[in-house]
Coordinates of C-alpha atoms in Angstrom, one line a residue:
M12 CA 92.7 5.2 114.3
E13 CA 91.8 1.5 114.2
D14 CA 89.0 2.1 116.7
Q15 CA 87.9 5.5 115.5
L16 CA 84.4 5.8 114.2
F17 CA 84.0 7.6 110.8
A18 CA 80.8 8.6 109.0
V19 CA 81.6 9.1 105.3
V20 CA 78.9 11.3 103.8
D21 CA 77.8 12.6 100.4
V22 CA 74.8 14.7 99.7
E23 CA 73.0 15.9 96.6
T24 CA 71.1 19.2 96.8
T25 CA 68.9 21.7 94.9
G26 CA 72.0 24.0 94.4
G27 CA 72.3 27.6 95.2
G28 CA 75.1 27.8 97.8
I29 CA 74.8 27.1 101.5
N30 CA 71.8 29.1 102.5
G31 CA 68.5 27.8 101.1
N32 CA 70.2 24.8 99.6
R33 CA 68.0 21.7 100.4
L34 CA 68.9 18.0 100.3
T35 CA 67.6 15.8 97.6
E36 CA 69.7 12.7 98.5
I37 CA 72.1 11.5 101.2
C38 CA 74.3 8.5 101.7
I39 CA 76.2 7.7 104.9
V40 CA 78.7 4.9 105.4
R41 CA 79.7 4.3 109.0
L42 CA 83.1 2.7 109.6
K43 CA 85.2 1.7 112.6
G44 CA 88.8 2.3 111.4
S45 CA 88.8 0.7 107.9
V46 CA 85.9 -1.7 108.6
I47 CA 82.5 -0.8 107.3
L48 CA 79.7 -1.2 109.9
D49 CA 76.6 0.1 108.2
K50 CA 75.3 2.1 105.2
Y51 CA 72.3 4.4 105.0
T52 CA 71.0 6.0 101.8
T53 CA 67.8 7.7 100.8
L54 CA 66.3 10.3 98.4
I55 CA 64.8 13.3 100.2
N56 CA 61.9 15.5 99.2
P57 CA 63.4 19.1 99.3
E58 CA 60.0 20.7 99.4
K59 CA 61.2 23.1 96.6
N60 CA 61.8 22.9 92.9
I61 CA 64.9 21.2 91.6
P62 CA 66.5 23.4 88.8
L63 CA 67.0 21.8 85.4
Q64 CA 70.8 22.2 85.6
I65 CA 70.9 20.2 88.8
T66 CA 68.8 17.5 87.2
A67 CA 71.1 17.4 84.2
L68 CA 74.1 16.8 86.6
T69 CA 72.6 14.3 89.1
G70 CA 69.6 12.8 87.3
I71 CA 67.4 13.7 90.3
D72 CA 64.2 15.5 89.2
N73 CA 61.0 16.7 90.9
D74 CA 59.1 13.5 90.0
L75 CA 61.9 11.2 91.5
V76 CA 61.6 12.9 94.9
A77 CA 57.9 13.5 95.0
N78 CA 57.2 10.5 97.2
A79 CA 60.5 10.5 99.0
P80 CA 60.6 11.3 102.8
K81 CA 61.1 14.9 103.9
F82 CA 64.2 15.8 105.9
H83 CA 62.4 15.9 109.3
E84 CA 61.3 12.3 108.6
V85 CA 64.9 11.0 108.2
A86 CA 66.7 13.4 110.6
R87 CA 66.8 10.8 113.4
E88 CA 68.5 8.2 111.2
I89 CA 71.0 10.7 110.0
E90 CA 71.8 11.9 113.6
E91 CA 72.2 8.3 114.8
M92 CA 74.5 7.3 111.8
T93 CA 76.8 10.2 112.5
R94 CA 76.7 10.2 116.3
D95 CA 80.1 9.8 118.0
A96 CA 81.8 9.6 114.6
I97 CA 84.1 11.9 112.7
F98 CA 82.2 13.5 109.7
V99 CA 84.1 12.7 106.5
A100 CA 83.4 14.1 103.1
H101 CA 85.2 15.2 99.9
N102 CA 85.1 19.0 100.3
V103 CA 83.6 18.5 103.8
S104 CA 82.5 22.1 104.4
F105 CA 79.8 21.9 101.8
D106 CA 78.2 18.6 102.9
Y107 CA 78.6 19.4 106.6
N108 CA 77.1 23.0 106.4
V109 CA 74.2 21.9 104.2
L110 CA 73.3 19.2 106.7
R111 CA 73.8 21.4 109.7
N112 CA 71.4 24.0 108.2
E113 CA 68.8 21.3 107.7
F114 CA 69.0 20.4 111.4
K115 CA 69.0 24.1 112.3
D116 CA 65.7 24.6 110.5
L117 CA 64.3 21.9 112.7
G118 CA 65.6 23.7 115.8
F119 CA 68.5 21.4 116.5
E120 CA 72.3 22.0 116.7
F121 CA 74.3 19.5 114.6
T122 CA 77.9 19.4 115.6
R123 CA 80.5 16.9 114.6
K124 CA 84.3 16.7 114.3
K125 CA 85.0 16.7 110.6
L126 CA 87.7 15.7 108.1
C127 CA 88.1 16.7 104.4
T128 CA 89.4 14.1 102.0
V129 CA 90.4 16.9 99.6
R130 CA 92.8 18.4 102.1
L131 CA 94.0 15.0 103.3
S132 CA 94.7 14.0 99.7
R133 CA 96.6 17.2 99.0
K134 CA 98.8 16.4 102.0
L135 CA 99.2 12.6 101.6
I136 CA 99.1 12.4 97.8
P137 CA 100.7 15.6 96.6
N138 CA 101.3 17.0 93.1
L139 CA 98.2 15.7 91.4
F140 CA 96.7 17.7 88.6
S141 CA 93.3 17.9 90.2
Y142 CA 91.7 16.9 93.5
S143 CA 88.1 16.8 92.4
L144 CA 86.7 13.4 93.4
G145 CA 86.4 12.2 89.8
R146 CA 89.9 13.1 88.6
L147 CA 91.5 12.1 91.9
C148 CA 89.9 8.7 91.8
D149 CA 91.0 8.3 88.1
S150 CA 94.6 9.2 89.1
I151 CA 94.8 6.6 91.8
N152 CA 92.6 3.9 90.3
I153 CA 89.5 4.1 92.5
P154 CA 86.4 3.2 90.6
I155 CA 83.3 5.4 90.8
I156 CA 80.0 4.0 89.8
D157 CA 77.1 6.4 89.4
R158 CA 79.0 9.7 89.6
H159 CA 77.1 12.7 91.1
R160 CA 74.8 10.4 93.0
A161 CA 75.1 10.2 96.8
E162 CA 75.8 6.5 97.1
G163 CA 78.3 6.3 94.2
D164 CA 80.3 9.2 95.5
T165 CA 80.2 8.0 99.0
D166 CA 81.4 4.5 98.1
A167 CA 84.4 6.1 96.2
T168 CA 85.1 8.4 99.2
V169 CA 85.2 5.4 101.5
I170 CA 87.8 3.7 99.4
L171 CA 89.8 7.0 99.3
L172 CA 89.6 7.3 103.1
K173 CA 91.0 3.8 103.5
R174 CA 93.8 4.6 101.1
L175 CA 94.7 7.8 103.0
L176 CA 94.7 6.0 106.3
S177 CA 97.1 3.4 104.9
L178 CA 99.4 6.2 103.7
D179 CA 99.6 8.1 107.0
E180 CA 102.3 6.6 109.2
D181 CA 101.3 6.7 112.8
Y182 CA 98.3 8.8 111.7
K183 CA 100.2 12.0 112.3
V184 CA 98.4 13.9 109.5
F185 CA 95.0 12.7 110.6
R186 CA 95.7 13.8 114.1
T187 CA 97.0 17.1 113.0
F188 CA 93.8 17.8 111.0
L189 CA 91.6 16.8 113.9
H190 CA 93.4 19.0 116.4
A191 CA 91.0 21.5 117.8
H192 CA 93.3 24.5 117.0
S193 CA 94.5 23.3 113.7
K194 CA 93.9 25.6 110.7
E195 CA 93.5 22.5 108.6
A196 CA 90.0 22.0 110.1
T197 CA 88.7 25.4 108.9
L198 CA 90.7 26.2 105.7
P199 CA 89.1 25.8 102.2
P200 CA 90.1 22.6 100.3
H201 CA 92.7 24.2 98.0
L202 CA 94.7 26.3 100.4
S203 CA 97.6 25.0 102.4
A204 CA 98.2 25.9 106.0
D205 CA 101.7 27.1 104.9
Q206 CA 100.1 29.9 102.9
I207 CA 98.2 31.1 106.0
N208 CA 101.3 30.7 108.2
D209 CA 103.2 32.9 105.9
L210 CA 100.8 35.8 106.2
P211 CA 101.9 38.7 108.4
D212 CA 100.2 40.2 111.5
S213 CA 100.5 43.7 110.1
P214 CA 98.5 46.2 108.1
G215 CA 98.2 45.8 104.3
I216 CA 96.2 44.2 101.6
Y217 CA 95.5 40.6 100.6
L218 CA 94.4 39.1 97.3
F219 CA 92.4 35.8 97.0
K220 CA 93.2 34.2 93.6
D221 CA 91.8 31.3 91.7
K222 CA 93.8 28.4 90.1
H223 CA 94.7 30.6 87.2
H224 CA 95.9 33.4 89.5
K225 CA 93.0 35.6 88.6
V226 CA 92.1 38.0 91.5
L227 CA 88.8 36.9 93.1
Y228 CA 88.8 39.3 96.0
A229 CA 90.9 42.2 97.2
G230 CA 90.8 43.2 100.9
K231 CA 92.6 45.5 103.3
A232 CA 93.3 44.7 107.0
I233 CA 95.0 46.1 110.1
N234 CA 96.1 42.5 110.7
I235 CA 96.3 40.6 107.4
K236 CA 96.5 37.0 108.9
K237 CA 93.6 37.6 111.3
R238 CA 91.4 39.2 108.6
V239 CA 92.1 36.4 106.0
L240 CA 91.2 33.7 108.6
S241 CA 87.9 35.5 109.4
H242 CA 86.7 34.8 105.9
F243 CA 86.9 31.1 106.5
Y244 CA 85.0 31.2 109.8
D245 CA 82.2 33.1 108.1
K246 CA 79.4 30.7 107.0
M247 CA 77.7 33.1 104.6
T248 CA 77.2 31.6 101.1
K249 CA 79.4 34.3 99.5
E250 CA 82.3 33.6 101.8
Y251 CA 81.9 29.9 101.3
R252 CA 82.0 30.2 97.5
L253 CA 85.0 32.5 97.7
G254 CA 86.9 29.9 99.8
Q255 CA 86.0 27.1 97.4
E256 CA 87.5 29.0 94.4
T257 CA 90.6 30.2 96.2
Y258 CA 93.9 28.5 95.5
Y259 CA 96.4 31.3 96.3
I260 CA 96.6 34.2 98.7
D261 CA 99.0 37.1 97.9
H262 CA 99.6 40.0 100.2
E263 CA 101.4 43.3 100.5
T264 CA 102.2 45.1 103.7
T265 CA 101.7 48.9 104.0
G266 CA 102.5 49.7 107.6
N267 CA 99.3 51.7 108.1
E268 CA 95.6 51.6 107.3
L269 CA 95.4 54.6 105.0
T270 CA 97.8 53.3 102.3
A271 CA 96.1 49.8 102.7
L272 CA 92.8 51.4 101.8
L273 CA 94.2 53.2 98.8
L274 CA 96.0 50.1 97.6
E275 CA 92.9 48.0 98.0
A276 CA 90.9 50.6 95.9
D277 CA 93.5 50.5 93.2
H278 CA 93.4 46.6 93.0
I279 CA 89.6 46.7 92.8
R280 CA 89.7 49.3 90.1
R281 CA 92.3 47.3 88.0
H282 CA 91.2 43.7 88.6
Y283 CA 87.4 44.2 89.0
P284 CA 87.3 41.1 91.3
K285 CA 84.3 38.8 91.2
Y286 CA 83.7 38.9 95.0
N287 CA 84.2 42.7 95.6
H288 CA 80.9 44.6 95.2
A289 CA 80.8 48.1 96.8
Q290 CA 83.9 49.7 95.2
K291 CA 83.1 48.2 91.8
R292 CA 80.5 50.9 91.6
P293 CA 82.4 54.0 90.3
G294 CA 80.3 56.6 92.1
L295 CA 79.1 59.8 90.5
V296 CA 81.4 62.8 90.2
Y297 CA 80.0 66.3 90.0
Q298 CA 82.0 69.1 88.4
I299 CA 81.8 72.8 88.0
I300 CA 82.5 73.3 84.3
S301 CA 82.8 76.5 82.2
Y302 CA 82.0 77.2 78.6
I303 CA 81.4 80.2 76.4
N304 CA 77.8 80.7 75.1
Q305 CA 76.7 82.2 71.8
R306 CA 76.7 85.7 73.2
G307 CA 80.4 85.2 74.3
I308 CA 79.5 85.0 78.0
I309 CA 81.4 82.5 80.1
Q310 CA 78.8 80.3 81.8
L311 CA 79.3 78.1 84.8
A312 CA 77.3 74.8 85.2
L313 CA 77.2 71.5 87.1
G314 CA 78.2 68.4 85.2
K315 CA 77.7 64.8 86.2
T316 CA 79.9 61.9 85.2
N317 CA 81.4 58.6 86.3
L318 CA 84.9 59.8 85.5
T319 CA 87.1 62.5 86.9
M320 CA 87.8 64.8 84.0
D321 CA 89.4 68.2 83.8
S322 CA 87.0 70.9 84.9
V323 CA 87.0 74.1 86.9
S324 CA 86.5 72.0 90.1
T325 CA 85.5 68.5 91.0
F326 CA 83.2 67.3 93.8
Y327 CA 82.1 63.9 94.9
N328 CA 78.5 64.8 95.9
R329 CA 76.0 67.0 94.3
A330 CA 75.1 69.1 97.4
A331 CA 78.7 70.2 97.8
A332 CA 79.1 71.1 94.1
A333 CA 75.8 73.1 94.1
E334 CA 76.7 74.9 97.3
K335 CA 80.1 76.0 95.9
L336 CA 78.5 77.2 92.7
E337 CA 76.0 79.3 94.7
Q338 CA 78.9 80.7 96.8
L339 CA 80.8 81.7 93.7
C340 CA 77.7 83.3 92.2
E341 CA 77.0 85.4 95.3
F342 CA 80.6 86.3 96.2
F343 CA 81.6 87.4 92.7
K344 CA 78.3 89.0 91.9
L345 CA 77.6 86.6 89.0
C346 CA 74.3 86.0 87.4
P347 CA 72.3 82.9 88.6
R348 CA 71.0 82.5 85.1
Y349 CA 74.5 82.2 83.7
C350 CA 75.5 79.9 86.5
T351 CA 72.6 77.6 85.6
L352 CA 71.1 78.1 89.0
Q353 CA 67.9 79.2 87.2
S354 CA 66.5 78.1 83.8
K355 CA 63.8 79.2 81.5
V356 CA 64.1 82.9 82.6
N357 CA 65.4 85.9 80.6
V358 CA 66.2 87.9 83.7
C359 CA 67.5 86.3 86.9
S360 CA 65.3 86.3 90.0
H361 CA 67.0 83.9 92.4
Y362 CA 65.3 83.6 95.8
R363 CA 68.6 84.3 97.7
I364 CA 71.2 85.5 95.3
Q365 CA 70.1 89.0 94.4
N366 CA 73.4 90.9 93.6
C367 CA 73.6 90.2 89.9
E368 CA 75.0 93.4 88.2
G369 CA 72.8 93.1 85.1
I370 CA 74.5 90.9 82.5
C371 CA 71.2 89.1 82.0
E372 CA 69.3 92.3 81.2
G373 CA 72.1 93.9 79.2
S374 CA 73.1 96.6 81.7
E375 CA 76.6 95.0 82.4
S376 CA 79.2 94.5 79.7
I377 CA 80.3 91.1 78.6
E378 CA 83.9 92.0 79.2
H379 CA 83.3 93.1 82.8
Y380 CA 81.2 90.0 83.6
N381 CA 83.7 87.6 82.0
A382 CA 86.5 89.1 84.1
K383 CA 84.5 88.4 87.2
V384 CA 83.9 84.7 86.1
E385 CA 87.6 84.3 85.5
E386 CA 88.3 85.7 88.9
A387 CA 85.9 83.2 90.4
I388 CA 87.5 80.3 88.5
A389 CA 91.0 81.4 89.7
S390 CA 89.7 81.4 93.3
L391 CA 88.9 77.7 93.1
G392 CA 92.5 77.0 92.2
E393 CA 93.5 78.6 95.5
E394 CA 91.4 76.0 97.3
T395 CA 93.3 73.1 95.9
P396 CA 96.4 72.8 98.1
T397 CA 99.4 70.5 97.6
Y398 CA 100.2 68.4 100.7
V399 CA 101.6 65.1 101.9
I400 CA 100.0 62.9 104.5
R401 CA 102.7 61.2 106.5
E402 CA 102.0 57.8 108.1
K403 CA 103.8 54.8 109.6
G404 CA 106.0 52.8 107.3
R405 CA 106.5 49.1 107.0
H406 CA 109.4 49.2 109.5
F407 CA 110.6 51.7 112.1
K408 CA 113.2 53.3 109.7
E409 CA 110.6 54.0 107.1
E410 CA 107.8 56.5 106.6
A411 CA 104.8 56.1 104.3
F412 CA 103.4 59.1 102.5
V413 CA 100.4 60.0 100.4
L414 CA 100.8 62.9 97.9
V415 CA 98.0 65.3 96.9
K416 CA 99.0 67.9 94.3
D417 CA 96.8 70.9 93.5
G418 CA 94.0 69.1 95.3
R419 CA 94.3 65.9 93.2
Y420 CA 95.5 62.5 94.6
Q421 CA 98.7 61.4 93.0
G422 CA 99.6 58.2 94.8
F423 CA 101.6 57.0 97.7
G424 CA 105.1 55.6 98.5
F425 CA 107.6 54.8 101.2
V426 CA 110.8 56.8 102.1
D427 CA 113.5 56.1 104.6
T428 CA 113.4 58.4 107.6
D429 CA 117.0 59.6 107.0
V430 CA 116.2 60.9 103.5
P431 CA 116.1 64.8 103.6
I432 CA 112.8 66.2 102.4
T433 CA 112.7 70.0 101.7
S434 CA 110.1 70.2 98.9
V435 CA 107.3 68.3 97.4
D436 CA 109.6 67.3 94.5
D437 CA 111.8 65.3 96.9
Y438 CA 108.9 62.8 97.2
E439 CA 108.7 62.1 93.5
P440 CA 111.4 59.4 93.2
F441 CA 109.6 57.3 95.8
L442 CA 106.1 57.8 94.5
T443 CA 104.0 55.0 93.1
L444 CA 101.5 56.8 90.8
Q445 CA 97.8 56.0 91.3
E446 CA 94.6 57.1 89.6
A447 CA 92.4 59.6 91.4
T448 CA 88.9 58.2 91.6
Y449 CA 85.6 58.7 93.5
H450 CA 86.8 56.1 96.0
T451 CA 90.2 57.5 96.6
H452 CA 88.6 60.9 97.3
K453 CA 86.2 59.3 99.8
I454 CA 89.1 57.5 101.5
L455 CA 91.1 60.7 101.9
S456 CA 88.1 62.8 102.9
N457 CA 87.2 60.4 105.7
Y458 CA 90.8 60.3 106.8
L459 CA 91.1 64.1 107.0
R460 CA 87.7 64.3 108.8
K461 CA 88.8 61.8 111.4
K462 CA 92.5 62.6 111.8
G463 CA 92.7 66.3 111.1
T464 CA 96.1 67.8 110.1
P465 CA 98.7 66.7 112.6
K466 CA 100.3 64.3 110.1
I467 CA 100.0 66.6 107.1
L468 CA 102.8 68.5 105.5
F469 CA 101.5 71.4 103.4
F470 CA 103.5 73.0 100.6
D471 CA 101.4 76.1 100.0
D472 CA 103.5 78.6 102.0
R473 CA 102.6 76.9 105.3
V474 CA 103.9 73.8 107.1
V475 CA 102.0 71.8 109.7
A476 CA 104.4 69.5 111.6

């Protein structure tokens, strides 16, 4: 490493993640081994407003950069200072990607080998309380002058780099980090390669957690290790921020995609992770409900809620609920008015359902009509089967199962293949109870639509092998 060129870089920006984040200042120190060859520093006009919170942190405001050069005017100097050198920064992904995006906006590809002094420090100076530049330098007695300005932070990072080089016997750690296929080159600063190496290549769920073990993101995967790594290759701002906040990755294997999806939905419901978005929206539930009106007539109606409550029947889109209500009304000769299919009429006059037997005009007794409504309600219960979906387990001597009882999702579990199963009750000791939600319904509906019934065991007087 004595002859290796390094370009130690620090940038200050307008803030706002990677995309749209513009440079306000840059400092580059070029070294050969541990010997400083040159230094370049300049303010940069970002051509956009600098937020007040950024000014409060760095001291750089709009007036300070008003007459500074724009990036295209200093791009050549930056390219030359980093040419043929390893790009070094504290939390290198941030500085490198911001700079690369600036070059990309000019139509140029900026590519350098890179090293992160956060990750190097965690390896060569382990067990420190914090690896932020300020606290790390305090811990090992490196002075920082003008913190949160490009030149001050770069000067401290240069001293840190020299210290790390002196600690690395035969430069084994540096060479490992520079290896083209090393995970160290792509991982976020707070994650060790050992955590990634411990991930399985099998289906299941994974949890990204912050330094307090709070869940930041819950995901499912057919191949857990491959899916986790894909987050760190993605250069989107959301993925970058997720990586920066992640300290730990937990996982749980499921053996198959269906139980992984259900377990992921349960973690999102329970933890409400910061970086999950879609399943944090509960989704509307539509229900056929019944009540007795002032005349003593049992009425049917559609209800809408974010929760799955007890009702005559529950649906997960309005069209399906309305269609079923119309079918009940027509088949059992109910009144559209008392099924809330018509309003503001005294006598029903539905355009399609025309077999009402006269409850609305007083020619049918309430007792006779209510008996028909109760028969209609009972028919819905017949459409809610009890069944088990059987899937691959976590190993070849195990089977995964998902239990639906009376049409309602109960949860899932794992059972050894040599355990005799003769009734639905035999699954109960192995069941992990889960909450039925809009999202679990969607997961199971999509599964049944795509897979059909070959892996389903029904317990309503019929068995499908």
